[in-house]
Tab-separated table of C-alpha atoms and ligand atoms in Angstrom:
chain	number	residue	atom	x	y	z
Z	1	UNK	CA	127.481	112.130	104.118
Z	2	UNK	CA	125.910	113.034	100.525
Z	3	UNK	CA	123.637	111.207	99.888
Z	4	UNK	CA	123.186	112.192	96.750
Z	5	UNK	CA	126.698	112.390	93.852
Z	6	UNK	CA	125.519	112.588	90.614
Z	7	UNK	CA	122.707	115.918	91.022
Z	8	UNK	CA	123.484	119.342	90.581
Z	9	UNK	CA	123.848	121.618	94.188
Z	10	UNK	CA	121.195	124.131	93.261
Z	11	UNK	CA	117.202	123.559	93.001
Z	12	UNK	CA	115.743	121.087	94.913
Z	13	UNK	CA	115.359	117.443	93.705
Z	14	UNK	CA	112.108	116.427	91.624
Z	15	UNK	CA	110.792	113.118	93.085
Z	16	UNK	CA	107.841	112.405	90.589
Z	17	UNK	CA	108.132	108.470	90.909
Z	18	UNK	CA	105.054	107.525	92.006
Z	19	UNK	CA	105.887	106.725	95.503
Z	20	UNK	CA	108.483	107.396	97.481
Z	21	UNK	CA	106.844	110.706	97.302
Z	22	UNK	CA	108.368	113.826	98.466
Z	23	UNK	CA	107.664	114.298	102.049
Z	24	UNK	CA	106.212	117.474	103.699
Z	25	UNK	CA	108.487	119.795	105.421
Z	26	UNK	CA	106.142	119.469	108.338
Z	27	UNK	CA	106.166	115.989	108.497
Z	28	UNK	CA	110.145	116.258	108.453
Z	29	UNK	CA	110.017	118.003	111.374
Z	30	UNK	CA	107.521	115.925	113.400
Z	31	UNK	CA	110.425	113.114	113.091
Z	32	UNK	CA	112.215	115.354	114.049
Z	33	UNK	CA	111.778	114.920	117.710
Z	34	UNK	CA	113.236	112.666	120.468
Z	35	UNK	CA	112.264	108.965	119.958
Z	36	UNK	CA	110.628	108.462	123.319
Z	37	UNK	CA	110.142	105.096	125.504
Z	38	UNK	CA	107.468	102.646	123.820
Z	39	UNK	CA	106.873	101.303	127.101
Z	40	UNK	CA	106.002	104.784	128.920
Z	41	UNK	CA	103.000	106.457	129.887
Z	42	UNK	CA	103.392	109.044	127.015
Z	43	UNK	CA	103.652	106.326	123.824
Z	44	UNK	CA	100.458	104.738	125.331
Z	45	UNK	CA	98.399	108.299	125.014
Z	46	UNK	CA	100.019	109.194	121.616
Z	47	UNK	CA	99.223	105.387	120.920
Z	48	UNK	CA	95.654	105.185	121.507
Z	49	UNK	CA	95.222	109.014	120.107
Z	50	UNK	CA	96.784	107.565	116.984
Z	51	UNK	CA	94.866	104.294	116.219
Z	52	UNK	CA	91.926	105.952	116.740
Z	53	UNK	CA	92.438	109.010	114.211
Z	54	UNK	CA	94.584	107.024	111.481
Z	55	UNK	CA	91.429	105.009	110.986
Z	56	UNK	CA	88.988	107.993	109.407
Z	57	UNK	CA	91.620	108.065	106.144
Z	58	UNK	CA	90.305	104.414	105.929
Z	59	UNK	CA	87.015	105.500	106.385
Z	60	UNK	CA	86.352	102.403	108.883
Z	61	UNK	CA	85.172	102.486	112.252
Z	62	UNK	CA	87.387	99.140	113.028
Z	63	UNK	CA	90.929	98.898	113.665
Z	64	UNK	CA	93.674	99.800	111.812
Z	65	UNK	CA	97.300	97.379	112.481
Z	66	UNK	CA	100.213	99.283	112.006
Z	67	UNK	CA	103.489	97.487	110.905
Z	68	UNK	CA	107.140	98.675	110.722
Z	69	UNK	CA	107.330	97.402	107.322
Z	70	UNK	CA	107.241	98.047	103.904
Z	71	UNK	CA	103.936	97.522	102.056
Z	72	UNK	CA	104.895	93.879	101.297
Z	73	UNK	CA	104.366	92.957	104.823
Z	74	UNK	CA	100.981	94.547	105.243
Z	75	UNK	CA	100.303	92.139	101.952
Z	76	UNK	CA	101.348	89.188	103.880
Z	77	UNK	CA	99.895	89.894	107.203
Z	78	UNK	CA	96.696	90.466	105.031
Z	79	UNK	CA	97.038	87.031	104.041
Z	80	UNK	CA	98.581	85.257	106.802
Z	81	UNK	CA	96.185	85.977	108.904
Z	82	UNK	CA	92.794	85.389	107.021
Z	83	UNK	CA	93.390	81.918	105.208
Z	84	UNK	CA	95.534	78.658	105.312
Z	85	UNK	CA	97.797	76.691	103.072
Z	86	UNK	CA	95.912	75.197	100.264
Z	87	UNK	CA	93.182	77.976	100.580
Z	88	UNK	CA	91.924	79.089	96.945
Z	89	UNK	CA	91.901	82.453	96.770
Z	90	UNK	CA	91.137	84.926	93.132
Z	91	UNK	CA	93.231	88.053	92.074
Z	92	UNK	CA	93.336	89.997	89.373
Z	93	UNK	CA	97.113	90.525	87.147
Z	94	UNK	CA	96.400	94.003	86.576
Z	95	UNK	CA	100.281	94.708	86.532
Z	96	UNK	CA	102.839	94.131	88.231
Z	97	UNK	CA	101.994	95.076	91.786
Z	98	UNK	CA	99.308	92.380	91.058
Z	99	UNK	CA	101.742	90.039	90.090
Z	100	UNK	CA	104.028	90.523	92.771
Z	101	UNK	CA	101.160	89.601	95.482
Z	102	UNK	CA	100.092	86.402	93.141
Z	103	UNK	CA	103.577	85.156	93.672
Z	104	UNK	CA	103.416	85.783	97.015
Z	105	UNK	CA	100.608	83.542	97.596
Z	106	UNK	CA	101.616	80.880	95.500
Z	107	UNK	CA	104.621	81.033	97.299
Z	108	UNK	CA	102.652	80.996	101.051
Z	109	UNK	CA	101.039	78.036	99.459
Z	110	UNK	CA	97.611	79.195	98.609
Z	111	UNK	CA	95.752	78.484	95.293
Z	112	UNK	CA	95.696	81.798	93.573
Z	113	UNK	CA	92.950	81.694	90.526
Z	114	UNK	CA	94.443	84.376	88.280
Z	115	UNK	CA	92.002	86.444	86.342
Z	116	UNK	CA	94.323	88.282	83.428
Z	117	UNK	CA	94.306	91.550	81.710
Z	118	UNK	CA	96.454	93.442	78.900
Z	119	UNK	CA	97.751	96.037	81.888
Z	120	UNK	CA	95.881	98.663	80.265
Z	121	UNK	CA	92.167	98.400	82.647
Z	122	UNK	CA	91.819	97.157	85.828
Z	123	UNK	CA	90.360	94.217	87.316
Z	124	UNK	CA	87.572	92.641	85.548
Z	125	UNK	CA	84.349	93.281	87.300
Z	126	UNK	CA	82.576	90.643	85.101
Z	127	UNK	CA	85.192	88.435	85.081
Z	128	UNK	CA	85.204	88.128	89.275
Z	129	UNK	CA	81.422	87.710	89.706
Z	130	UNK	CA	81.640	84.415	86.830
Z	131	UNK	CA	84.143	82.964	88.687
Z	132	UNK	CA	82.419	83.581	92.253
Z	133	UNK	CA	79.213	82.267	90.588
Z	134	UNK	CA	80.936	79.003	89.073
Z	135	UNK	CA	82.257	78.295	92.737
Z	136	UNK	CA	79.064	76.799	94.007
Z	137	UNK	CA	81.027	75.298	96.541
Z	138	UNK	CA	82.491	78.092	97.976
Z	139	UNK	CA	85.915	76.703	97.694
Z	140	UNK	CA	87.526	80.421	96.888
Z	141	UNK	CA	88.297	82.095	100.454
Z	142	UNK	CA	89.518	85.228	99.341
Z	143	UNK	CA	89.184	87.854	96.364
Z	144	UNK	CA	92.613	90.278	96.298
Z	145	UNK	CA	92.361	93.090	94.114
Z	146	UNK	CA	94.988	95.847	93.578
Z	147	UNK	CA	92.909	99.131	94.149
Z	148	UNK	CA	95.604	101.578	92.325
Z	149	UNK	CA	97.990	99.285	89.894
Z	150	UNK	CA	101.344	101.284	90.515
Z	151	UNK	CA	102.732	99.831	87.249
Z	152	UNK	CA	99.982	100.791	84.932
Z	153	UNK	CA	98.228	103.679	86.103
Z	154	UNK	CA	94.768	102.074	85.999
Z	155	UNK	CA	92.505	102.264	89.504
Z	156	UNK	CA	90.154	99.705	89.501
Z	157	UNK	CA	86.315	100.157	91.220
Z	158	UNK	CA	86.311	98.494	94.161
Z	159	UNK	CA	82.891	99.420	94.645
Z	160	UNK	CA	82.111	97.170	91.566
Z	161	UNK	CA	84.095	94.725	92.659
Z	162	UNK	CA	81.717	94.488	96.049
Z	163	UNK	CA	78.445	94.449	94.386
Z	164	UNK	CA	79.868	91.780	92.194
Z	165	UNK	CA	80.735	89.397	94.754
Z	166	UNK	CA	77.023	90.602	96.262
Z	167	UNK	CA	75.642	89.891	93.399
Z	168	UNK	CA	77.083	85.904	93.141
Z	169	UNK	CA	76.205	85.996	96.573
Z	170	UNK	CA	79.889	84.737	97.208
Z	171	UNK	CA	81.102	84.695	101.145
Z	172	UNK	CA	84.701	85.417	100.155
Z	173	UNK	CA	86.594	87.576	102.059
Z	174	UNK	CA	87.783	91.225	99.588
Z	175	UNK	CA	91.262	91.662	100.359
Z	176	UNK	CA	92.208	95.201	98.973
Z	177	UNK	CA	95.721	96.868	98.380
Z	178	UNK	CA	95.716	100.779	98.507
Z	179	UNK	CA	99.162	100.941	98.925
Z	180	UNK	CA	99.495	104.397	96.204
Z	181	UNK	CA	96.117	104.933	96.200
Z	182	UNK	CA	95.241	106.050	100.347
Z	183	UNK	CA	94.623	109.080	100.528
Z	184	UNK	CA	95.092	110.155	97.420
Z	185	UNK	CA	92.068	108.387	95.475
Z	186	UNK	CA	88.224	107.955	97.001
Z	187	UNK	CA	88.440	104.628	99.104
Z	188	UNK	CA	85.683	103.832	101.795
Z	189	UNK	CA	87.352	100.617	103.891
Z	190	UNK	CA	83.807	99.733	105.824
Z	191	UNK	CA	80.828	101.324	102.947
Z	192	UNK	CA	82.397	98.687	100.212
Z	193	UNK	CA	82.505	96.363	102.745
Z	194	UNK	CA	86.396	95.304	101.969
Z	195	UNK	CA	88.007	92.879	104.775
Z	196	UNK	CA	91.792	93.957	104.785
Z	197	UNK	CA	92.811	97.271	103.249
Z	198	UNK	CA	96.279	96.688	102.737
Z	199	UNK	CA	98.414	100.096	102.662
Z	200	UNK	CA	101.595	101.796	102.980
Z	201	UNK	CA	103.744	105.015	104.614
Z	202	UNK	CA	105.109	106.101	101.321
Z	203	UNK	CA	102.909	106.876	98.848
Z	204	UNK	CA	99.291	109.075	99.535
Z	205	UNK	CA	99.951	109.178	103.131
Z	206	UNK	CA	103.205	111.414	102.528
Z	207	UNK	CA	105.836	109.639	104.715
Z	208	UNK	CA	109.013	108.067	103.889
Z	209	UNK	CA	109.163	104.500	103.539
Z	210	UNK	CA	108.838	101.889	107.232
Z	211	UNK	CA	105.413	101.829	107.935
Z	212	UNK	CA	102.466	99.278	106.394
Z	213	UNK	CA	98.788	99.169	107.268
Z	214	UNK	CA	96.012	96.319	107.543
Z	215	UNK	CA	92.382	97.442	108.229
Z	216	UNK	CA	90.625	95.214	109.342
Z	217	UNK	CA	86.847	94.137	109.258
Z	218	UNK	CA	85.023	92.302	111.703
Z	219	UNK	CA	84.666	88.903	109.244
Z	220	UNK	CA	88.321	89.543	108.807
Z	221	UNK	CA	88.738	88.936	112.695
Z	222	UNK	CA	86.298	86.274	112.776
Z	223	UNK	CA	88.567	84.376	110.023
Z	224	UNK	CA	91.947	84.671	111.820
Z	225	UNK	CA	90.618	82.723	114.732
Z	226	UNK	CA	90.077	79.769	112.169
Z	227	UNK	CA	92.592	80.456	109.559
Z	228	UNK	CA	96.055	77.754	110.082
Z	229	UNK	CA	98.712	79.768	107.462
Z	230	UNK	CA	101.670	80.249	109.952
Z	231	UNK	CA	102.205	83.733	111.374
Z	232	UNK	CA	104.238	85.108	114.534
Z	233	UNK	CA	105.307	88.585	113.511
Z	234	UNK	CA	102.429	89.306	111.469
Z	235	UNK	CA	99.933	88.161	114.139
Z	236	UNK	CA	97.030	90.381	114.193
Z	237	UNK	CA	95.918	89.062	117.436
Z	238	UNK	CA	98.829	90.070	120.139
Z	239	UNK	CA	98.942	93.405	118.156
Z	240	UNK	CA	95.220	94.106	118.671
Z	241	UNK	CA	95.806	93.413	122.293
Z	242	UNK	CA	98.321	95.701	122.860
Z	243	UNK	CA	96.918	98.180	120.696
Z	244	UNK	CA	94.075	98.400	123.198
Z	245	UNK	CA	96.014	100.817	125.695
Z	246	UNK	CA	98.074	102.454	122.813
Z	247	UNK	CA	101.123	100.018	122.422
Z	248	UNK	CA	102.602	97.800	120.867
Z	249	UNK	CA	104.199	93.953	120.836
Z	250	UNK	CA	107.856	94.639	119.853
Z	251	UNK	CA	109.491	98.080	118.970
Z	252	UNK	CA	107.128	100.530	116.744
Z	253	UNK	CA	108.868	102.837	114.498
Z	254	UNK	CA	108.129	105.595	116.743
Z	255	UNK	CA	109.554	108.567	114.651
Z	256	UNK	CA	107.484	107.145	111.944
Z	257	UNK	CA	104.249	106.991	114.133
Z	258	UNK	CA	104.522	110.964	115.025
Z	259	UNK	CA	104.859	111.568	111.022
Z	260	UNK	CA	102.150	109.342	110.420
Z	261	UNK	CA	100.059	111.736	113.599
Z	262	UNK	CA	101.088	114.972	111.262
Z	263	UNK	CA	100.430	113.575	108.256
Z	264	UNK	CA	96.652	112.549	109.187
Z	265	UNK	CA	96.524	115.527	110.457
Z	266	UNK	CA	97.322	117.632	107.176
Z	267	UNK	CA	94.897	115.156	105.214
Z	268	UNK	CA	92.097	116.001	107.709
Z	269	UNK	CA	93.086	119.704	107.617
Z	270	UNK	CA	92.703	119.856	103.993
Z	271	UNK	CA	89.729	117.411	103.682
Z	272	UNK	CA	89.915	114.109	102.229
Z	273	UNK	CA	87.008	114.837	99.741
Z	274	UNK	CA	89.221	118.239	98.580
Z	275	UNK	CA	92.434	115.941	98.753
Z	276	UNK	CA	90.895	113.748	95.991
Z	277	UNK	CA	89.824	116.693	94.216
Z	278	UNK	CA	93.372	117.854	93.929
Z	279	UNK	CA	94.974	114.437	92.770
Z	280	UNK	CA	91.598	113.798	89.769
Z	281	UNK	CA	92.259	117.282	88.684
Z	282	UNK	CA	96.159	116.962	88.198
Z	283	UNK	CA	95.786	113.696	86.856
Z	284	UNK	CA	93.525	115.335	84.653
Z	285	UNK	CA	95.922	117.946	84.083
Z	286	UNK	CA	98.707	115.735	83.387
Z	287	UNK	CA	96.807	113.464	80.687
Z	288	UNK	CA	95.529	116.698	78.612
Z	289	UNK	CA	99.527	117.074	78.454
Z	290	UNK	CA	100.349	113.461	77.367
Z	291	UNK	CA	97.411	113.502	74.727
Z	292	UNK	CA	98.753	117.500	73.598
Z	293	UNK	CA	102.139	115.592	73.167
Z	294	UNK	CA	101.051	112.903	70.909
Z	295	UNK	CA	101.127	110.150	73.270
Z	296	UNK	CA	98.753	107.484	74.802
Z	297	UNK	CA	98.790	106.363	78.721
Z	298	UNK	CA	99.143	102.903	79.225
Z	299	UNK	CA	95.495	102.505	81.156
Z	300	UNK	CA	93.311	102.466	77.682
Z	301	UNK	CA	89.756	102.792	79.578
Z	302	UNK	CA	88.626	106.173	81.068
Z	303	UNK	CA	86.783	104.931	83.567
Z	304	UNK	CA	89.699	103.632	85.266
Z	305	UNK	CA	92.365	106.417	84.770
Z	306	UNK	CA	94.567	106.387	88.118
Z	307	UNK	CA	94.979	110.106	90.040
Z	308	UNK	CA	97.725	109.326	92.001
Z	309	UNK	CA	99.963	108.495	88.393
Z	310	UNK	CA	100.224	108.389	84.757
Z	311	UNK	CA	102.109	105.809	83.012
Z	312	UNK	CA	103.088	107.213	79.170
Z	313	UNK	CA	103.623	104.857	76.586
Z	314	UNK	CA	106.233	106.265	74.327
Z	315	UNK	CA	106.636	105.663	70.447
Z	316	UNK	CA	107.577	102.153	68.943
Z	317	UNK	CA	111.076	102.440	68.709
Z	318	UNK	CA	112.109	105.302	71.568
Z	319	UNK	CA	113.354	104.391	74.690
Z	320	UNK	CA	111.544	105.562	77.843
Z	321	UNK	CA	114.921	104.754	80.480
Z	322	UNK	CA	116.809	106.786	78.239
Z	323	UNK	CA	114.163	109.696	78.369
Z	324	UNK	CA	114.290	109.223	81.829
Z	325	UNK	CA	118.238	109.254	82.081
Z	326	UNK	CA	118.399	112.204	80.031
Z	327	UNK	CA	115.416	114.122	82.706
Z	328	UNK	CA	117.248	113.238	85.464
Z	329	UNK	CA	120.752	113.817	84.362
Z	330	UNK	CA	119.590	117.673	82.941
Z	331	UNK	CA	116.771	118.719	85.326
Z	332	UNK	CA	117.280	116.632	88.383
Z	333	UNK	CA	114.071	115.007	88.255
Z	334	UNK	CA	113.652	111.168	89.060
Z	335	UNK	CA	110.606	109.624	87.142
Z	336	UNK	CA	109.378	106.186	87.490
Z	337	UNK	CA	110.503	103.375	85.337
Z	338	UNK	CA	108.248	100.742	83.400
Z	339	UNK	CA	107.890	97.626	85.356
Z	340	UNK	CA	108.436	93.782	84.163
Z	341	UNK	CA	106.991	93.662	80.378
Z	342	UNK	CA	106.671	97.658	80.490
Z	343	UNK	CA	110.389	97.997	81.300
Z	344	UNK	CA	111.578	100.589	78.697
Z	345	UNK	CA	108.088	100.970	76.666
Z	346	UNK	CA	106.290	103.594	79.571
Z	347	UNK	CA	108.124	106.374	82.111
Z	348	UNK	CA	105.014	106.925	85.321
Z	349	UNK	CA	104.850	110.293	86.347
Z	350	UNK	CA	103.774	110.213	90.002
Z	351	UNK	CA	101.437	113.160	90.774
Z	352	UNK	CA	100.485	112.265	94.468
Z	353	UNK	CA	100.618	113.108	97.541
Z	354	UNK	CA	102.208	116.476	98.928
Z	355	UNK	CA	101.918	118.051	95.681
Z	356	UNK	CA	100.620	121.646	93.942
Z	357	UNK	CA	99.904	122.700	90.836
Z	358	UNK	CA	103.427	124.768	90.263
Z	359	UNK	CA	104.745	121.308	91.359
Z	360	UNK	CA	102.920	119.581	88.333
Z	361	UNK	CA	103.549	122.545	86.073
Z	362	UNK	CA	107.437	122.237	86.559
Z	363	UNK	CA	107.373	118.229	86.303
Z	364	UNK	CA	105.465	118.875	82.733
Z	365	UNK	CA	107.985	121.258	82.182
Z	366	UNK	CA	110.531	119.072	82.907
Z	367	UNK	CA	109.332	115.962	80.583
Z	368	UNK	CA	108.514	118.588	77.743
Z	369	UNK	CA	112.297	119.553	77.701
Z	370	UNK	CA	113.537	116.020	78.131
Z	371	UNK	CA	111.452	114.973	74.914
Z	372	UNK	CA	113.146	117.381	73.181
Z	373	UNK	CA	116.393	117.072	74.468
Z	374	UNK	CA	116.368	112.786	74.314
Z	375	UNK	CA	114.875	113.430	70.657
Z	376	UNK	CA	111.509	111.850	70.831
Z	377	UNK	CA	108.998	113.493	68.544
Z	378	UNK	CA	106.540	115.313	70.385
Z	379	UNK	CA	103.875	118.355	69.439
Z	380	UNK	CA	105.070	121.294	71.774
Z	381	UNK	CA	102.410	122.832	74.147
Z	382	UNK	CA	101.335	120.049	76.511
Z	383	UNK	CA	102.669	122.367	79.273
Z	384	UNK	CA	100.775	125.007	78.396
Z	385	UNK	CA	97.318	122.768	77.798
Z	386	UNK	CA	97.825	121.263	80.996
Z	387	UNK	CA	98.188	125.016	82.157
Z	388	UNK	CA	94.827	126.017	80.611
Z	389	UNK	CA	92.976	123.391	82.171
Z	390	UNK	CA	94.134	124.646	85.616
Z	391	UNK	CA	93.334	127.868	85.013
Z	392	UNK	CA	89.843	126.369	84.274
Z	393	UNK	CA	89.913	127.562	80.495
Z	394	UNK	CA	90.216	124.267	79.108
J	1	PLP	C1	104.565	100.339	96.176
J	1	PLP	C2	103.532	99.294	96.045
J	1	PLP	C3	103.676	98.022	96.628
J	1	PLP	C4	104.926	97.587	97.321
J	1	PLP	O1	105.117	98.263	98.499
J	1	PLP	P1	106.554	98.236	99.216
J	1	PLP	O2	106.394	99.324	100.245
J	1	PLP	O3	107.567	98.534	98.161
J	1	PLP	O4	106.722	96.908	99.833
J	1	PLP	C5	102.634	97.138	96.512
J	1	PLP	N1	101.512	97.453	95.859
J	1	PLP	C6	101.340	98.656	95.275
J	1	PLP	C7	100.069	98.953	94.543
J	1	PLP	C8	102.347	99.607	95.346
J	1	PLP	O5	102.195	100.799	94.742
């Protein structure tokens, strides 16, 4: 079957969309092994072996619920299980990622407050602790941020967000989504104190898509013996019970489970802290070559520059699917497309996950020569400035 019809045969295919990302050879080949009984002995000991390691790349010492899902799930376990209908609950439209899990709510019948931005920062720090402050009565249950906005390439500080919500001396539960930023960006589940780290198999964690992620505090657990929003296949609680020996209530996606044991064990291998160090220092790379070129990333505050993507605005006037057509139709590379009101205005160059710098060299090197040959005007060289900076002569 070819999967693929329109790509040249030679070279290998560039996947820089942020997420999918391109999957490790070695994780390939841990799928690559008999799918084995859920309900036998063995399952339970990989299981339980599992659980318990997955849980260090949320830096939390409590447990970690595993879905065979895509991240959307994990978003509406996160919130099926901790509130109920009519619940008020504030989130932050930092793009579209945070628009898509507004919309979700509204639509599970919660009472999203919606604190807006221009998609160029992320959340507003200032903005959360006024509205926790005005709510004297504690009405708001929940405050969902989007750690990494996919959409925009802007990361927004969690850390802030928690001594905000300290600092108003709000009870609400923090409800965080790292789906693109887990291990590829700092995140520390239990030190910020966050109550469900939502997350996904695709993205940082270097696996194809079919597996989601809830981490889960103790408060968290404490509210989904009260909360009444309906829930069977989401249901933390039957999952936590068989997760206990190692298993699980219905099917796992057990091929998906042993590339999600490799995987942790390549992040571990090379050390989160030197992980993160790799993904700020080709994001760094990356935006030297978008400023060389003449062009300005969509996120507009330093401070909140994203290392797991860069979104590029192009010029008034040039289209960025036709930049992208012309990349992937000449140098078989797939970049990510502007979403909703940044359809056509930014291309995202996904720089996460199981990725080098000859990787990020030849993905530059493949948008220089698609500016060029889609006609945009550009100033030659960001290549070779994002190339000094990783030789450390920038
Ligand atoms: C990819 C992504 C999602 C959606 O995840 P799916 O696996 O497509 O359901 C949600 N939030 C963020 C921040 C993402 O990057």
């Amino acid at each position: 079957m070819a999967y693929f019809q329109s790509k040249p045969a030679a070279g290998r295919h560039f996947l820089q969309i942020p997420g999918p990302t391109n999957v490790p050879d070695r994780v390939l080949r841990a799928m690559d092994n008999p799918t084995m009984d859920h309900r036998g002995p063995d399952f339970g000991r990989m299981g339980k072996a599992l659980l318990d390691k997955v849980r260090a790349v949320f830096k939390t010492e409590g447990p970690v619920v595993i879905y065979p899902a895509s991240g959307t799930g994990a978003w509406e376990a996160a919130l099926a299980n901790t509130l109920s209908p009519g619940d008020r609950v504030l989130m932050c439209e930092t793009g579209w990622f945070a628009h898509l899990w507004h919309e979700m709510a509204t639509r599970l019948q919660l009472q999203p407050d919606y604190i807006r931005t221009d998609w160029r920062r992320g959340a507003d720090v200032a903005a959360i602790e006024a509205k926790l402050r005005e709510d004297k009565g504690h009405e708001i249950k929940a405050v969902c941020v989007v750690h990494n906005e996919t959409s925009t390439g802007c990361a927004s500080r969690i850390d802030e967000v928690r001594r905000a919500m300290d600092a108003a001396g709000h009870p609400a539960l923090l409800l965080v989504d790292t789906i693109s930023s887990l291990g590829s960006i700092d995140y520390r589940h239990d030190e910020w104190g966050v109550d469900v780290t939502v997350a996904g198999s695709q993205k940082g964690l270097m696996l194809p898509p079919g597996l989601s992620f809830n981490a889960v505090s103790e408060k968290a657990l404490k509210a989904s013996e009260t909360a009444r929003m309906p829930r069977s296949f989401w249901d933390w609680k039957p999952m936590l019970a068989a997760n206990a020996t190692g298993y699980f209530p219905y099917t796992p996606a057990t091929n998906l489970l042993y590339a999600l044991d490799t995987a942790v064990d390549m992040l571990l291998e090379e050390g989160l802290d030197n992980v993160f160090a790799r993904h700020d220092r080709h994001a760094e790379a990356t935006r030297r070559a978008v400023r060389h070129w003449g062009f300005e990333t969509q996120c507009a505050d330093p401070r909140h520059h994203s290392s797991s993507l860069t979104a590029v605005r192009l010029p008034e006037g040039h289209s960025a699917n036709a930049l992208r057509a012309t990349i992937l139709e000449k140098f078989n590379m797939s970049l990510g497309n502007g979403l909703g009101q940044l359809n056509d205005r930014v291309f995202r160059i996904g720089h996460l996950g199981d990725f080098g710098d000859l990787q990020l060299v030849g993905t530059l090197g493949g948008v220089e020569m698609g500016l060029k040959a889609a006609g945009i005007p550009f100033q030659p060289g960001g290549v070779l400035a994002a190339m000094d900076y990783l030789n450390g002569n920038a």
